[in-house]
Short mmCIF file of C-alpha atoms and ligand atoms in Angstrom, two decimals:
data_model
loop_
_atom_site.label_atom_id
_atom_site.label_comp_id
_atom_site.label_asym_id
_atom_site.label_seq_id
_atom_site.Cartn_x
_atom_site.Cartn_y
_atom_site.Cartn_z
CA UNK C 277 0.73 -19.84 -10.62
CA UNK C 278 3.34 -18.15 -12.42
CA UNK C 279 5.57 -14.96 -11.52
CA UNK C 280 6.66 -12.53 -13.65
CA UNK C 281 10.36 -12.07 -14.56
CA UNK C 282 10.86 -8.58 -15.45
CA UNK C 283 13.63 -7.62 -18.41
CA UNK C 284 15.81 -4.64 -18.10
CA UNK C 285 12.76 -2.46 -20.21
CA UNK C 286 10.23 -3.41 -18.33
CA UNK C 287 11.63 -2.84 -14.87
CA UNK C 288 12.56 0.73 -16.44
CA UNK C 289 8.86 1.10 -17.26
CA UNK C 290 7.86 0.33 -13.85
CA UNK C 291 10.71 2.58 -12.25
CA UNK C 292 8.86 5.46 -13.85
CA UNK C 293 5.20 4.28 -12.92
CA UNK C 294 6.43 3.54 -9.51
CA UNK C 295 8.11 7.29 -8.86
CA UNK C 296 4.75 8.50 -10.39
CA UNK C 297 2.57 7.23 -8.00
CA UNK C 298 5.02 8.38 -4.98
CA UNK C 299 5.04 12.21 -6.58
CA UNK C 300 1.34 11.72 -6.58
CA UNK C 301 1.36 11.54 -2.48
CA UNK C 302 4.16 14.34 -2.40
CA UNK C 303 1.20 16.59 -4.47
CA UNK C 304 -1.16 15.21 -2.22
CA UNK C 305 0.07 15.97 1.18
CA UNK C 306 -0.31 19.48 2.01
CA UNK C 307 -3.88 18.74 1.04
CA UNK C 308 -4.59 16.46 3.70
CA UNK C 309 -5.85 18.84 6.60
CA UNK C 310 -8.65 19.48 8.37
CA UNK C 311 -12.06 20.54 6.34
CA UNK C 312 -10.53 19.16 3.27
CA UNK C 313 -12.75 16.18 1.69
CA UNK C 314 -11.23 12.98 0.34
CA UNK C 315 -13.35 13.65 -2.47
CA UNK C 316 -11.19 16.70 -3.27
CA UNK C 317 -8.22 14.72 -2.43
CA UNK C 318 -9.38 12.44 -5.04
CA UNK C 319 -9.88 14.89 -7.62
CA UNK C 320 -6.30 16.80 -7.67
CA UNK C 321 -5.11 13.29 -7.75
CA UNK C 322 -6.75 12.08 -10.97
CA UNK C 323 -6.46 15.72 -12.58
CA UNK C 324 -2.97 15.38 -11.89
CA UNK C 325 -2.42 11.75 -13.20
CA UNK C 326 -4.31 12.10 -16.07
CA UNK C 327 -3.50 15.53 -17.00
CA UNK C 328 -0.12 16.16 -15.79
CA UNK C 329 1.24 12.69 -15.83
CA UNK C 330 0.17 11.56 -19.00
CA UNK C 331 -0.91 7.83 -17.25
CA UNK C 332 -4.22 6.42 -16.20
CA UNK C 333 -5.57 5.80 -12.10
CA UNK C 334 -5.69 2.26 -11.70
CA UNK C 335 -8.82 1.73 -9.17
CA UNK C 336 -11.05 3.89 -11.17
CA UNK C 337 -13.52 1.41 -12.65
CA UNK C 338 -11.39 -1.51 -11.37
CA UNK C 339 -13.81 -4.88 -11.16
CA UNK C 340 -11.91 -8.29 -9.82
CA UNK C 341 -14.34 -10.79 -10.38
CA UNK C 342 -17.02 -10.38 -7.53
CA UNK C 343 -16.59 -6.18 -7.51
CA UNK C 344 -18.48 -3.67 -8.60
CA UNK C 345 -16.48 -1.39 -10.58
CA UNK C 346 -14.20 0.95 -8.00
CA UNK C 347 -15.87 4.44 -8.54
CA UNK C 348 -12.83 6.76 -7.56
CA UNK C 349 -9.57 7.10 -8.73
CA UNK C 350 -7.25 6.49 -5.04
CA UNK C 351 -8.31 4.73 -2.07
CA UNK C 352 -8.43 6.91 1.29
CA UNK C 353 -8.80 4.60 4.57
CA UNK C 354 -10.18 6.60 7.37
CA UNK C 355 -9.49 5.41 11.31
CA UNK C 356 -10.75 1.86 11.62
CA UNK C 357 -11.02 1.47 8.00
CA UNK C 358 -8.25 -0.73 6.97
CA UNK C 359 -8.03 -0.54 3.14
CA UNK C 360 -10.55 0.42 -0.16
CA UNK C 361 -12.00 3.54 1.67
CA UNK C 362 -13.89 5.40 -1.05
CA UNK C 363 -13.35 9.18 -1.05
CA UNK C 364 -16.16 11.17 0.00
CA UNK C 365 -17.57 14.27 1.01
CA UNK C 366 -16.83 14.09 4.87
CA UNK C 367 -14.61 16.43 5.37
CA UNK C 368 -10.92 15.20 7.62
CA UNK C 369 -11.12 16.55 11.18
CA UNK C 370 -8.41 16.48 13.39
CA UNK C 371 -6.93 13.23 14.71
CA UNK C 372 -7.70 11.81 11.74
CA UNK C 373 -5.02 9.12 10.13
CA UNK C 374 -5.69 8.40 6.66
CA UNK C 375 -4.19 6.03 4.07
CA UNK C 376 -4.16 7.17 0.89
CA UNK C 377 -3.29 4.49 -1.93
CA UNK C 378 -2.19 5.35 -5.52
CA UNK C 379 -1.75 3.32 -8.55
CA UNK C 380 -0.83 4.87 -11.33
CA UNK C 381 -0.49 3.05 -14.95
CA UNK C 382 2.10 4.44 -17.00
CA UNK C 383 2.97 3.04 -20.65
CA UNK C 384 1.30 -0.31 -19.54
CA UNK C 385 2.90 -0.51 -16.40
CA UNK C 386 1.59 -0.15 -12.94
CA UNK C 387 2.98 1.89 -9.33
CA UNK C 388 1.12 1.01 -6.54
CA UNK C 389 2.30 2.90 -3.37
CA UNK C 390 0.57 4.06 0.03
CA UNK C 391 1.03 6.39 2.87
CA UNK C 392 -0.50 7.17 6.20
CA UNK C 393 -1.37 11.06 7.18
CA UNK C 394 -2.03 11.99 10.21
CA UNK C 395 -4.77 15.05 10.53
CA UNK C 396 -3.62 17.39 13.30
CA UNK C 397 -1.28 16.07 15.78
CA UNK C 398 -2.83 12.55 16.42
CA UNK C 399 -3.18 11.24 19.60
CA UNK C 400 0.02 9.33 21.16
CA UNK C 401 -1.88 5.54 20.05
CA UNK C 402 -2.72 6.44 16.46
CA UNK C 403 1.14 7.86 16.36
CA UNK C 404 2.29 4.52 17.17
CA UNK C 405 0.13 2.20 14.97
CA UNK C 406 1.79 4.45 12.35
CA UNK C 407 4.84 4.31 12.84
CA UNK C 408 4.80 0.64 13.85
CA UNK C 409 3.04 -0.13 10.63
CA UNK C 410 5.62 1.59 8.79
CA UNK C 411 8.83 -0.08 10.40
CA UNK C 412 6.39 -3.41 10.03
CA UNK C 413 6.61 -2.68 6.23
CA UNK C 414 10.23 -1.72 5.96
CA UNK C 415 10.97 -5.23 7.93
CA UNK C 416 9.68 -6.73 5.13
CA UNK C 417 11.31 -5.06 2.67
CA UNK C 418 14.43 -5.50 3.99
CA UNK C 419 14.24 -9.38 3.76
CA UNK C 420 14.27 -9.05 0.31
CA UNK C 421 16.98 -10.59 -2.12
CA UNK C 422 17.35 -13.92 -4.69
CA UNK C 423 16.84 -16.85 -2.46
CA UNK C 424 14.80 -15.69 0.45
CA UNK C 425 11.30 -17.03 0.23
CA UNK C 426 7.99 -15.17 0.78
CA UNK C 427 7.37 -16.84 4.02
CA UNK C 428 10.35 -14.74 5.53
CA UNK C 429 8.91 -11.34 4.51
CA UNK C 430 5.45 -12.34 5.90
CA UNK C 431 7.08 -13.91 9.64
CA UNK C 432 9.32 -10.86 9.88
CA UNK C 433 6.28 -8.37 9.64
CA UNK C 434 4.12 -10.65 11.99
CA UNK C 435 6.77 -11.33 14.50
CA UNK C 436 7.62 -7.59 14.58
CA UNK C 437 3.70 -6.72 14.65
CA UNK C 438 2.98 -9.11 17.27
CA UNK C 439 5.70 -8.18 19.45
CA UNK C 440 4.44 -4.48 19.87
CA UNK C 441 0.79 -6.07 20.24
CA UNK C 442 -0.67 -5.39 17.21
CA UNK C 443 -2.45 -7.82 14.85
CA UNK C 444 -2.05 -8.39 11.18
CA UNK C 445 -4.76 -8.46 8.72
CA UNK C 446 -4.84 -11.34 6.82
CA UNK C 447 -7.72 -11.40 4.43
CA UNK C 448 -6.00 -8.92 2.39
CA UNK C 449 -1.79 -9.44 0.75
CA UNK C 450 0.15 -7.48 -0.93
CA UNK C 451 0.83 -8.63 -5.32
CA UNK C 452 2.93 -9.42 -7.77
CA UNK C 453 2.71 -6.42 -10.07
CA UNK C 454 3.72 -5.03 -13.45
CA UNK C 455 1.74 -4.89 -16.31
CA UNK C 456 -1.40 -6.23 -14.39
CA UNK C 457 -2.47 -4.46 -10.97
CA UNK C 458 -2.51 -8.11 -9.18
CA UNK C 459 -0.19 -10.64 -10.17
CA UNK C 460 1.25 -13.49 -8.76
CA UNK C 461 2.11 -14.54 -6.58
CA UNK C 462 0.46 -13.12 -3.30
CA UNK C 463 2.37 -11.26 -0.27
CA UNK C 464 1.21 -12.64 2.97
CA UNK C 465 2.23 -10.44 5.55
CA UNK C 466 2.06 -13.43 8.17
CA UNK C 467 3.39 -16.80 8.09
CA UNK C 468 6.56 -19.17 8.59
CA UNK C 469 9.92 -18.38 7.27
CA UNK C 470 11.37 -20.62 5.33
CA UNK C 471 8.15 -21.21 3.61
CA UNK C 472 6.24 -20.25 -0.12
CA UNK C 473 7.78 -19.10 -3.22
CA UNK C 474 11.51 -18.31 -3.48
CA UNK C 475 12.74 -15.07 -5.40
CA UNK C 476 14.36 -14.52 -7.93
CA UNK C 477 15.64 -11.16 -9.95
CA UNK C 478 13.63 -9.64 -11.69
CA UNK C 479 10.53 -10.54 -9.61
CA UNK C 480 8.09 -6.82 -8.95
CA UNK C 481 5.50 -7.17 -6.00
CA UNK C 482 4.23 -4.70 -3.18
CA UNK C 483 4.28 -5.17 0.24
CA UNK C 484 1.56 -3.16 1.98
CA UNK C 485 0.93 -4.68 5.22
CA UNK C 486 -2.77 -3.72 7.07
CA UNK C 487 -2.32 -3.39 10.93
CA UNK C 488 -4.48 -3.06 13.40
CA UNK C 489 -4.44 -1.64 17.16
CA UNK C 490 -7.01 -4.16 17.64
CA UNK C 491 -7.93 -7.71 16.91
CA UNK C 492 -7.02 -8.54 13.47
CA UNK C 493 -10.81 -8.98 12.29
CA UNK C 494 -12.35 -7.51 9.21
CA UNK C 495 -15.62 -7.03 7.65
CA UNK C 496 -16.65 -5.18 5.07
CA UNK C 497 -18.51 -1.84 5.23
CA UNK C 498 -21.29 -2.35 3.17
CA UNK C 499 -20.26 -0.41 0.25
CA UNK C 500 -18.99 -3.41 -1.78
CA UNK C 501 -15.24 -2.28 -1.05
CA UNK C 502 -14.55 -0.67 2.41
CA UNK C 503 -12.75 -2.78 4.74
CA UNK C 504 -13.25 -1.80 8.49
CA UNK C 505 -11.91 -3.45 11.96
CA UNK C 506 -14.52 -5.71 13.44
CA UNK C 507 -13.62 -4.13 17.00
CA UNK C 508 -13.89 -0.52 15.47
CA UNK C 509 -10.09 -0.32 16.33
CA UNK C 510 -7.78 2.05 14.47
CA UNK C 511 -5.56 0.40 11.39
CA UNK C 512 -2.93 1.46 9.67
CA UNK C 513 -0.86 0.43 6.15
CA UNK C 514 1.93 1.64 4.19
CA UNK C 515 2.89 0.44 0.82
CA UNK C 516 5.85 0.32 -1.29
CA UNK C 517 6.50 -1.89 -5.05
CA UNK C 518 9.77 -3.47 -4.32
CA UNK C 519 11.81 -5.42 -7.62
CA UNK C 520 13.98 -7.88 -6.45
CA UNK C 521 17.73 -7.12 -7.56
CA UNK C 522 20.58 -9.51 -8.14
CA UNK C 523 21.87 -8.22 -4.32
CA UNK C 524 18.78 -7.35 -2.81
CA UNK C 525 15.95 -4.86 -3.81
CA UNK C 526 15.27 -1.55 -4.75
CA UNK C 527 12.02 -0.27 -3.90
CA UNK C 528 10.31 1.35 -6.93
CA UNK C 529 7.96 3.87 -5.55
CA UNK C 530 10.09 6.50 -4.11
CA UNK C 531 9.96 10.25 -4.76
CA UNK C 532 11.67 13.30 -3.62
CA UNK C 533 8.54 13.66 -0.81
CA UNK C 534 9.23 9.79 0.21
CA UNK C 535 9.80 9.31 4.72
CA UNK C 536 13.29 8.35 5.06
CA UNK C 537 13.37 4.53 5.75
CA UNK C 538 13.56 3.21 9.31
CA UNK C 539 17.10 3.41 11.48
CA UNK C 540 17.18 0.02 11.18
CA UNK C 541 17.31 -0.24 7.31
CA UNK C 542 21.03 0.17 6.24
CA UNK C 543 22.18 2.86 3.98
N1 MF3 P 803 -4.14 -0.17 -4.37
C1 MF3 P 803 -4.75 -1.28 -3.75
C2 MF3 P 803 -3.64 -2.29 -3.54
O1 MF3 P 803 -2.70 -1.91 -2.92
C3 MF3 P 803 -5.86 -1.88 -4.53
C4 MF3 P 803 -7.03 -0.99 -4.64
S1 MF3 P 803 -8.20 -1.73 -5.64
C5 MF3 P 803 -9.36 -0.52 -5.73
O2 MF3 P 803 -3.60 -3.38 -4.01
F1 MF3 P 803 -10.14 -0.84 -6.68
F2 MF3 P 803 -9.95 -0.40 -4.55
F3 MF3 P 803 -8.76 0.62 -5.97
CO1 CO P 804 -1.12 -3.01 -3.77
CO1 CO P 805 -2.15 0.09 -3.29
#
């Protein structure tokens, strides 16, 4: 397997992909309300990449080996769907939480970001799978710098999971990105510190870790890409593409709309 070093151009390539994708949510989130499809969701998202941005939707027609090509143009995870939710024309009712993931290719080079919406107020549960999921992500995040290995970002976001008894997905990882969608190497969000691939500057991957309230079981919908709990319990994921920096890391996929990181995350 090999890892992609990203020079000084590329990385500013990506910081513009990745900021693209984050504005997308911003656009996106008044949108996501009650009576409002994901359908229509999808469709001021790819009017607004292609049009506006000037860059391409990443999922649409995506086909790893095995797929049939994605038919939408974002990803929106509904409930106890855990990630590749197609959109549809169910409208969102209340209580609701939602992923929506966005990739957005820009000059060659890919932003892959996610964020959870809650429809309504939520009930107190589905607020703290959230926000658990969330901090689980930024623990991971914050692990990163040259000579930490991957095995220390995937224990931190277990151990922290675990602790507030909630399981981790593991079927799916978050990627080395850049100008492929999926790189190497893959982003286990479990596992044993000290463990896997070190990193190094220059290094661009996403962390995007898939929790559930549940048991950490998975099957897949019957669609050829929606992933649902076994147990029908809620999940949750955030996502961020992080580049690893000579100090630590500076996560590419930030926009003016972007949650504030956790308190524990220093300034
Ligand atoms: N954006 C997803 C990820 O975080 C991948 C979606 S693939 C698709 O890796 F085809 F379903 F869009
Ligand atoms: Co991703
Ligand atoms: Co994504």
């Amino acid at each position: 397997m090999t890892i992609t070093i990203k020079n000084e151009a590329e990385i500013a390539g990506m910081r513009i992909a990745g900021r693209l994708a984050s504005e997308v949510l911003d656009l996106l989130t008044p949108h996501v309300k009650a009576g409002v499809t994901t359908e229509a969701i999808d469709k001021i998202a790819h009017d607004h990449i292609v049009h506006e941005q000037g860059g391409v939707p990443a999922p649409l027609n995506y086909a790893p080996p095995g797929y049939t090509p994605y038919p939408k143009s974002i990803c929106t995870s509904i409930n106890h769907q855990v990630c590749h939710g197609i959109p549809n024309d169910r409208p969102l009712k209340n209580g609701d939480i939602v992923n929506i993931d966005v990739t957005v290719i820009k000059d060659g080079w890919h932003g892959d970001t996610s964020r959870m919406f809650i429809v309504g107020e939520g009930s107190i549960a589905a607020r703290r799978l959230v926000q658990i999921t969330y901090d689980a992500m930024w623990k991971g995040i914050v692990k990163v710098r040259p000579g930490v290995r991957l095995g220390d970002i995937g224990s931190a976001i277990q151990v922290f999971t675990e602790g507030n008894g909630f399981s981790v997905v593991r079927e799916f990882c978050g990627h080395g990105i850049g100008a492929r969608f999926h790189e190497d190497p893959q982003v286990l969000h479990y596992g044993k510190a000290g463990t896997l691939d070190e990193l190094k500057a220059g290094m661009t991957f996403t962390i995007e870790p898939m929790i559930n309230a549940g048991k950490r079981d998975i099957r897949e919908a019957g669609d050829g890409w929606t992933i649902v709990t076994r147990d029908r319990s809620l999940s949750a994921q955030w996502e961020h593409t992080v580049l690893v920096t000579e100090t630590g890391y500076e996560v590419m996929t930030l926009s003016a709309g972007s949650p504030p990181p956790p308190a524990f995350v220093a300034a």
